XYZ file of C-alpha atoms in Angstrom:
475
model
C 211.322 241.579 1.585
C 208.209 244.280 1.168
C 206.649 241.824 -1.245
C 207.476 238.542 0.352
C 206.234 239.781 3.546
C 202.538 241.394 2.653
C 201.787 238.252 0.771
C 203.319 235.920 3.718
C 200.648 237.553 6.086
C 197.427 237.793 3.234
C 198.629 233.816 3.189
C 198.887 233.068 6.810
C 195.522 234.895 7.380
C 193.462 233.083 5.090
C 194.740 229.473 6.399
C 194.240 230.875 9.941
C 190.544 232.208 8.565
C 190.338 228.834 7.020
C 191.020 226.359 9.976
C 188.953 228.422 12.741
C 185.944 228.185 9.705
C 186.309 224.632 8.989
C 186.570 223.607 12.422
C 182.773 222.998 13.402
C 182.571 221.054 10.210
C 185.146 219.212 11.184
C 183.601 218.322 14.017
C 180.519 217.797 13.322
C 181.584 215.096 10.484
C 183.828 213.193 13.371
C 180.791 212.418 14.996
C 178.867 209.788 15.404
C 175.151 209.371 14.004
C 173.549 209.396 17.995
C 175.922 212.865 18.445
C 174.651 214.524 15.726
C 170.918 214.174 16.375
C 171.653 214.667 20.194
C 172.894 217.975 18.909
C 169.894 218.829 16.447
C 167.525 218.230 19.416
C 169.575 220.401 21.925
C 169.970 222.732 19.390
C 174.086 222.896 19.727
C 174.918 226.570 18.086
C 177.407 224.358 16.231
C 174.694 223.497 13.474
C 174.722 226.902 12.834
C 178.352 227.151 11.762
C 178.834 224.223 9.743
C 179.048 223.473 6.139
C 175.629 223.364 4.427
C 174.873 220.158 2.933
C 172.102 219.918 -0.501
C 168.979 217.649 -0.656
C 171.673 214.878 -2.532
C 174.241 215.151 0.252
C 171.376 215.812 3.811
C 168.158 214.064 2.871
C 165.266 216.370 2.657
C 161.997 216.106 0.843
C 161.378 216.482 -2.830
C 157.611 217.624 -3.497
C 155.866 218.595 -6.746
C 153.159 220.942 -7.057
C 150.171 221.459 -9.455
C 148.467 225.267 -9.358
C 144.811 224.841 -9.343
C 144.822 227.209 -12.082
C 140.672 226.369 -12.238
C 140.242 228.389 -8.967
C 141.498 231.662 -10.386
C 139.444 234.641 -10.615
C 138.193 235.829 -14.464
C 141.051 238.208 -15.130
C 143.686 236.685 -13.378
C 145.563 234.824 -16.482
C 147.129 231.478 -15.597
C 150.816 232.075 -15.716
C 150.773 234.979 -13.808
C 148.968 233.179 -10.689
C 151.930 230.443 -11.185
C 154.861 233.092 -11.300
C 153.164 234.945 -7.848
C 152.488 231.337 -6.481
C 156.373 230.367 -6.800
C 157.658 233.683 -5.419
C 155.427 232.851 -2.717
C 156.360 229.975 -1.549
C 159.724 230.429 -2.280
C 159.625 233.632 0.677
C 157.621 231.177 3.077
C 159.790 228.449 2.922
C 163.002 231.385 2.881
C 161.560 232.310 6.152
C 160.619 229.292 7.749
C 164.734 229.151 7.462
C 165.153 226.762 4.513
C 168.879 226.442 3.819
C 169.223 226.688 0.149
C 166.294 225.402 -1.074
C 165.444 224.595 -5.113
C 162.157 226.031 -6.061
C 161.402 226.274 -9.691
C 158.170 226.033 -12.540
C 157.864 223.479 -14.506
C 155.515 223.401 -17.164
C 152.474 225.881 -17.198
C 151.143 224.832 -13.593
C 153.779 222.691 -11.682
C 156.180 223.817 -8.842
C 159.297 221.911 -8.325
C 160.890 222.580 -4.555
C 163.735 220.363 -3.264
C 163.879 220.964 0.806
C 167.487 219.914 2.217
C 167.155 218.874 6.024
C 163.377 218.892 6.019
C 162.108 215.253 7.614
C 158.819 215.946 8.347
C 157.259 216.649 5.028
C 153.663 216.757 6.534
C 155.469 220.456 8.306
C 156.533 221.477 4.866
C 153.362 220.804 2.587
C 151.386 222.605 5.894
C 153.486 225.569 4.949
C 153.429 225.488 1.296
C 149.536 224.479 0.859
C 148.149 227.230 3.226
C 145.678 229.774 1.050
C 146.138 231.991 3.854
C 143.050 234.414 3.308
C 142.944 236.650 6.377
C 139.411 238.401 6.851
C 138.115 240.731 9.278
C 134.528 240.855 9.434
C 131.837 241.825 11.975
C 130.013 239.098 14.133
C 126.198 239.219 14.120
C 125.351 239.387 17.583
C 121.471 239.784 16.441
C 119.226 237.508 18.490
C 118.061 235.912 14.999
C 121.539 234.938 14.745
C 122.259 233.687 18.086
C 118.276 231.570 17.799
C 119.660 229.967 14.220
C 123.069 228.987 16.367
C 121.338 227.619 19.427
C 118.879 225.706 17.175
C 122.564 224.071 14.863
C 123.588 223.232 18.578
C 120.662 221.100 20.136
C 120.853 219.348 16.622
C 124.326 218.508 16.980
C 124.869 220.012 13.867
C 128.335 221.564 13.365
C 128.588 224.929 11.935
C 131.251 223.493 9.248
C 129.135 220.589 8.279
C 126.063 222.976 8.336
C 127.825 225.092 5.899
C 129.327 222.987 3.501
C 126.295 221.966 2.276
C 123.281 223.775 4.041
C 120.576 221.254 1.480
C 121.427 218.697 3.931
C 119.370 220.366 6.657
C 116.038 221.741 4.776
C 113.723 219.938 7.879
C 115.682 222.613 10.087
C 113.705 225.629 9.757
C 116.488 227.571 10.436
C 115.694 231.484 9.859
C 119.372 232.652 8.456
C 120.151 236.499 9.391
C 119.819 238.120 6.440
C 123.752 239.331 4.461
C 124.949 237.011 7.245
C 127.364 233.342 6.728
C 128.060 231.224 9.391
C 131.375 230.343 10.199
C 133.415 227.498 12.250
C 135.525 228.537 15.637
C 138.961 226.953 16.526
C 136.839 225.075 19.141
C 134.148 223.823 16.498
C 131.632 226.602 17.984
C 129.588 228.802 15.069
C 129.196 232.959 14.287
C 127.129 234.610 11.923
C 129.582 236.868 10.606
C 128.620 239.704 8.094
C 129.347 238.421 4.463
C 131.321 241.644 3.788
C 135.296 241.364 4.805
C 135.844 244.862 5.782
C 139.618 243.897 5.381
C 141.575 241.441 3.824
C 145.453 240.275 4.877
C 146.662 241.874 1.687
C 146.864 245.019 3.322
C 149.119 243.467 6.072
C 153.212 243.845 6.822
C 154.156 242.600 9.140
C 153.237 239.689 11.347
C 155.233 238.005 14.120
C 155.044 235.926 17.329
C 154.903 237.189 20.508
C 153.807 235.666 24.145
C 150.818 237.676 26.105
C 147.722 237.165 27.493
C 146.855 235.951 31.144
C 148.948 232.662 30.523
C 151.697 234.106 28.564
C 150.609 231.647 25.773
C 151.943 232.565 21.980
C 149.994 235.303 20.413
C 150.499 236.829 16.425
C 151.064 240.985 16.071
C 150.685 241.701 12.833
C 151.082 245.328 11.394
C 148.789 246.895 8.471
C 150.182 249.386 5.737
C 149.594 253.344 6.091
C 146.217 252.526 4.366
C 145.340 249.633 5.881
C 145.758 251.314 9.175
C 143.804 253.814 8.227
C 140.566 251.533 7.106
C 141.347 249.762 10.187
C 141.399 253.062 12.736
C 138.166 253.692 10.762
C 136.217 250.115 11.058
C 137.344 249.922 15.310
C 135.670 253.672 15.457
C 132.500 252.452 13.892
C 131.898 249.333 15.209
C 132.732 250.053 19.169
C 131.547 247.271 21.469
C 130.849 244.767 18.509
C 132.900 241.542 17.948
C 135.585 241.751 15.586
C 136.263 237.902 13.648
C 139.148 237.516 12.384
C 138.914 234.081 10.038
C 141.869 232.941 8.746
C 141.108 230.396 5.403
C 137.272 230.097 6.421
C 138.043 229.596 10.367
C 137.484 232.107 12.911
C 140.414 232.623 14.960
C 138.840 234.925 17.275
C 136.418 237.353 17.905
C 137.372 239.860 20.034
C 135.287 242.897 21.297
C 136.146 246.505 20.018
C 136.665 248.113 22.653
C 138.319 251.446 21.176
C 139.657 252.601 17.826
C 142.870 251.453 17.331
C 144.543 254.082 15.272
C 148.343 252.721 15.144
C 147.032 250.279 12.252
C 148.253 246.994 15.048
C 146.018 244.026 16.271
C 146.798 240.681 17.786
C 145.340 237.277 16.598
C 144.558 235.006 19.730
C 143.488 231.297 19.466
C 144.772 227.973 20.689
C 148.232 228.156 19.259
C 151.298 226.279 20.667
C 154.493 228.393 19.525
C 155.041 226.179 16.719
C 151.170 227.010 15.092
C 151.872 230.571 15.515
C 155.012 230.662 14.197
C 153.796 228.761 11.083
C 150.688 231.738 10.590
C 152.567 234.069 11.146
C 155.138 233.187 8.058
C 152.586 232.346 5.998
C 150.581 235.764 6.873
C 154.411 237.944 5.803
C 154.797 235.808 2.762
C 150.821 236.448 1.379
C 147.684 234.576 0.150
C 148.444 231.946 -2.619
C 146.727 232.879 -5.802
C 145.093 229.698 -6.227
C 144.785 225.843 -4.224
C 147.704 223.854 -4.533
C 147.453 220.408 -4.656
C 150.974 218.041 -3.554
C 151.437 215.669 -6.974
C 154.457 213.990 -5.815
C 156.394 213.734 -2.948
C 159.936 211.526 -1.987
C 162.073 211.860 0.792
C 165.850 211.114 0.278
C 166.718 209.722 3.670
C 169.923 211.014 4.923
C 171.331 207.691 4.720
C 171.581 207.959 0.835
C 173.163 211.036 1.817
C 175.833 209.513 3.999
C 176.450 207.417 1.082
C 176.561 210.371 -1.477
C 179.332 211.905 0.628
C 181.090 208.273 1.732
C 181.559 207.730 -2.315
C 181.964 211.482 -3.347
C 184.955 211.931 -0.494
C 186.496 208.797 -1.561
C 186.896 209.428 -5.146
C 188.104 213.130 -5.145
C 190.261 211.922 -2.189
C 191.684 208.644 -4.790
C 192.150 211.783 -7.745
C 193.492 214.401 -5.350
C 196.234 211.961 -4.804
C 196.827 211.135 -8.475
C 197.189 214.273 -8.874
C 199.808 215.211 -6.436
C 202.009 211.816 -6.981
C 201.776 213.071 -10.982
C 202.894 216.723 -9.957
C 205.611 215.473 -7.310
C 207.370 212.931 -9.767
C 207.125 214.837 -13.018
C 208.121 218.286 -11.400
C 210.098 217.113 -8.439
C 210.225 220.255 -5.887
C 208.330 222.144 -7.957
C 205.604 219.727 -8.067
C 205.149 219.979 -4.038
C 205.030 223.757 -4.560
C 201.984 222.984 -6.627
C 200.728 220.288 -4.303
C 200.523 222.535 -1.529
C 198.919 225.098 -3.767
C 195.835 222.767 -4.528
C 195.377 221.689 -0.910
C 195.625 224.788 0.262
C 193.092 226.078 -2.885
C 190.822 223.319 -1.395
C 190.906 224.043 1.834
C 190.306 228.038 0.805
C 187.301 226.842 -0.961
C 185.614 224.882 1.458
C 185.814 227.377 4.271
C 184.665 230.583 2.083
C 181.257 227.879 1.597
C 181.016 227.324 5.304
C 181.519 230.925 6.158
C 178.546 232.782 3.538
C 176.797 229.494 4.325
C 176.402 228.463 0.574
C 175.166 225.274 0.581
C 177.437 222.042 -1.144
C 175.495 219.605 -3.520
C 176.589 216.642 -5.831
C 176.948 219.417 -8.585
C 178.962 221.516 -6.630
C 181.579 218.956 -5.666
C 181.846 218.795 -9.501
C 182.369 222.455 -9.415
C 185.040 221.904 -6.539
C 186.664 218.807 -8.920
C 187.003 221.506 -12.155
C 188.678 224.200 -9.748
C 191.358 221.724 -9.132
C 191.392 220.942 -12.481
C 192.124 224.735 -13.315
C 194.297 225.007 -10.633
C 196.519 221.890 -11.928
C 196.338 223.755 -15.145
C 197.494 227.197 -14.427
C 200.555 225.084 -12.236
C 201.203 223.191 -15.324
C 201.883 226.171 -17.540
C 204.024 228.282 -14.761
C 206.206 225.515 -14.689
C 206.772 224.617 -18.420
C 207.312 227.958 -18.846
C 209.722 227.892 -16.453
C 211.292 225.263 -17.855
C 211.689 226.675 -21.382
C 213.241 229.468 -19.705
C 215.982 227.450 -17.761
C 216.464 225.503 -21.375
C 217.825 228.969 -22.617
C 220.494 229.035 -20.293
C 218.898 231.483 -17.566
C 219.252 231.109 -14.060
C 216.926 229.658 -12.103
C 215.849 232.912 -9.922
C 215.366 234.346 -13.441
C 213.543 231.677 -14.903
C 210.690 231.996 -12.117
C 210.072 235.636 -12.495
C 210.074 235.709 -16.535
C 207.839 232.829 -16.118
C 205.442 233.654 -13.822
C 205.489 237.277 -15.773
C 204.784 235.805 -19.279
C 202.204 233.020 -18.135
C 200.238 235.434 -15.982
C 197.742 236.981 -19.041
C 197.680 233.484 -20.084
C 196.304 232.254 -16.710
C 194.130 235.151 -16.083
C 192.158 234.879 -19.775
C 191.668 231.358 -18.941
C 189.647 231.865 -15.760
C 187.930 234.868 -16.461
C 186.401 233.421 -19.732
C 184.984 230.514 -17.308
C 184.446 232.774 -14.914
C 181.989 234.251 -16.882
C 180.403 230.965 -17.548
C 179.466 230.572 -14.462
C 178.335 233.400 -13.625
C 175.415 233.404 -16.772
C 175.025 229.483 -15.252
C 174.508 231.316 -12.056
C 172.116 233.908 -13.337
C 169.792 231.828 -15.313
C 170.301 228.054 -13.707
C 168.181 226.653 -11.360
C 168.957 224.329 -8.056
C 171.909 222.081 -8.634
C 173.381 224.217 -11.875
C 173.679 227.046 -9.164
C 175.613 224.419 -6.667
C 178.135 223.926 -9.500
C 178.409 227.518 -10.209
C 178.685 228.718 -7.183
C 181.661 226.451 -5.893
C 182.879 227.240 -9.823
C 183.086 230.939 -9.181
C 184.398 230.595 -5.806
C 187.338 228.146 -6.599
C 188.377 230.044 -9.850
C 189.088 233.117 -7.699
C 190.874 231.416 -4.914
C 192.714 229.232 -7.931
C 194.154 232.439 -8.965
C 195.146 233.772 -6.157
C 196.878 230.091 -4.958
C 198.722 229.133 -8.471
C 199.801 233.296 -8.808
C 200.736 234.718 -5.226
C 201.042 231.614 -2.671
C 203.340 229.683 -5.453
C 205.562 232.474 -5.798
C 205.807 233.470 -2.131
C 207.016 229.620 -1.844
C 209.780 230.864 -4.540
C 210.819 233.928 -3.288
C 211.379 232.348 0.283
C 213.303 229.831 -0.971
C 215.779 231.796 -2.646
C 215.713 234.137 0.111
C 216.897 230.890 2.422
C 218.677 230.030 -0.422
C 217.051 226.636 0.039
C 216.314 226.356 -3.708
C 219.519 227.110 -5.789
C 218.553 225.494 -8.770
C 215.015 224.348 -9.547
C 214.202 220.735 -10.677
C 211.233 219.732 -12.905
């Protein structure tokens, strides 16, 4: 009764874990198109529950990336600025909240990344592309400077045309403060800043959104290192009542006036953000500067009606072999067969709800992984019960039969799926994308197969006889 009645509640738990898990999924899947993006746009905490779906099952964007590996500094070697460019991106996009996303080199200078969900690839490449150089440099408030400014101005001359290509302009006597570069505002208005970045966004870590100013409107803190604070404290102390730019990728964000040194190594950017701009600079400030330009070299978007149609045909046919499979195990092994049968559903169900739970994501590979698990699970039923069988065939009785062959097949059982067990873990380990889909489900369904064919079959058993339902077993 000790035995029958630890494993009845480890049992019971799990398929109570497993409903209240599955549930949102459920849901969400009974819905309609219209209620599902109705509950994207409200932003229903339900999205946050359910089972994650891969770029072959959601939709998403597919984009392919070549390094500019031409842009690179003299002893910065190629395949390094491609490694540091793919770790990167792949910490942007983890941040900008990505579920499960496939990132991965190809070649010397392409960057393979698979976004599930993403439909608004113009959002993504924003986030991926950014160089994100953060500079902090001192404004020339000379009156040379603000003469050569004035004088860009009554010429309608923008400071951004002016300075990609100052020959343009030669009948402008323009007198240029001297170790000074002139620089383009959020609102298209020009500073002289000093050509010297006094500090650069690599010494940065932290940066996040916040809402101040008179309006409230969305502002970015960022944080500097112990010794970026410190060069910081030092360049607010010795440049008191001068304008601070702070240019983000050749822009100046803003340029506010030192008032006094700021010594806890903080600062603000301000500039005409809406939340979603600063949210967007500030993950792309945390994740770093790209090594070099990226350029986008390809770029599809599977619609999420391909996806419908990915899960419409992938349901159906493990639904059609799920079946198979339990008429084959109900008429070949009678009662014992519908021991088994509720083993695999229940093995399924298991499976699917440990995904939803961690939030591991289910792709067209992984379903394959879920289709093997059965397989293994149909296999480790098929050998408990022969066994069985040979046992009964020497005369033994049927409550003796079970435990010698659930005893003798056990080793057999476990050898089988720890040797693939370890196969997909090293598939795991050193696959990329939809290999670690199918190893992931793999891993996950081996377990719960063992526990499922082993314990839940034999609880069945032990009840049985208990009841004395089952007197003599028929396969």
């Amino acid at each position: 009764m000790s035995k029958i009645n630890w494993k009845l509640w480890i049992t019971v738990l799990l398929i109570a874990f497993s409903v209240w898990t599955l549930w949102p999924s459920i849901s969400w899947f009974m819905m309609s198109k219209d209620l599902r993006e109705q509950a994207e746009q409200a932003k229903d905490p339900i999205l946050g529950k359910i089972l994650k779906l891969g770029l072959d099952l959601k939709g998403g964007t597919h984009l392919l990336l070549e390094v500019d590996t031409s842009k690179l500094e003299e002893n910065v070697k190629a395949k390094d600025a491609v490694d540091r460019a793919t770790e990167i991106i792949r910490n942007r996009i983890d941040q900008f909240g990505v579920a499960e996303p496939m990132i991965a080199k190809q070649g010397d200078k392409w960057i393979v990344i698979q976004l599930p969900g993403i439909k608004d690839p113009k959002a993504a490449k924003d986030l991926i592309g950014k160089t994100a150089l953060l500079e902090f440099r001192i404004v020339n408030n000379s009156q040379e400077a603000g003469r050569a400014l004035d004088l860009l101005t009554n010429k309608g001359i923008k400071p951004a045309q002016y300075r990609e290509d100052p020959s343009k302009y030669l009948e402008i006597e323009i007198s240029l403060p001297e170790g000074s570069s002139i620089f383009e505002g959020k609102g298209n208005e020009g500073y002289y800043v000093l050509d010297k970045a006094l500090l650069t966004g690599a010494a940065l870590t932290n940066a996040k959104v916040e809402f101040g100013g008179q309006f409230g409107q969305p502002i970015v803190s960022i944080e500097f290192s112990k010794e970026g604070g410190r060069i910081f404290a030092d360049i607010t102390e010795r440049n008191r009542e001068k304008n601070l730019a702070i240019v983000l990728d050749g822009i100046v964000q803003s340029a506010p006036v030192i008032r006094n040194r700021i010594p806890d190594g903080k600062a603000i950017i301000e500039g005409s953000f809406n939340a979603e701009d600063a949210r967007l600079l500030a993950t792309v400030l945390r994740a770093g500067a790209l090594p070099a330009p990226v350029r986008v070299i390809e770029e599809r978007t599977v619609g999420p009606s391909l996806g419908d149609d990915s899960i419409k045909k992938g349901f159906m046919s493990s639904l059609i072999g799920v079946i198979v499979v339990f008429i084959f195990m109900f008429v070949y092994y009678r009662t014992s067969g519908i021991i088994a049968d509720i083993a695999l559903a229940l093995n399924l169900i298991i499976l699917m709800a440990v995904m939803a739970y961690f939030q591991f994501t289910l792709t067209l590979p992984g379903v394959a992984g879920i289709a093997l698990t059965l397989a293994m699970g149909v296999d480790a039923n098929v050998l408990i019960l022969e066994r069985i069988r040979e046992e009964l065939g020497t005369g033994k009785t049927t409550r003796v039969a079970v435990d010698i062959g659930y005893q003798k097949v056990f080793w057999t059982i476990f050898d089988a799926n720890f040797t693939t067990l370890i196969a997909a873990i090293f598939l795991f380990q050193f696959g990329t994308g939809p290999i670690k889909g199918f190893a992931v489900t793999l891993s996950i369904g081996l377990i719960i197969s063992m526990f499922t064919a082993i314990t839940v079959t034999k609880l069945i058993y032990e009840f049985l006889f208990k009841e004395n339902f089952l007197l003599k077993i028929k396969i």
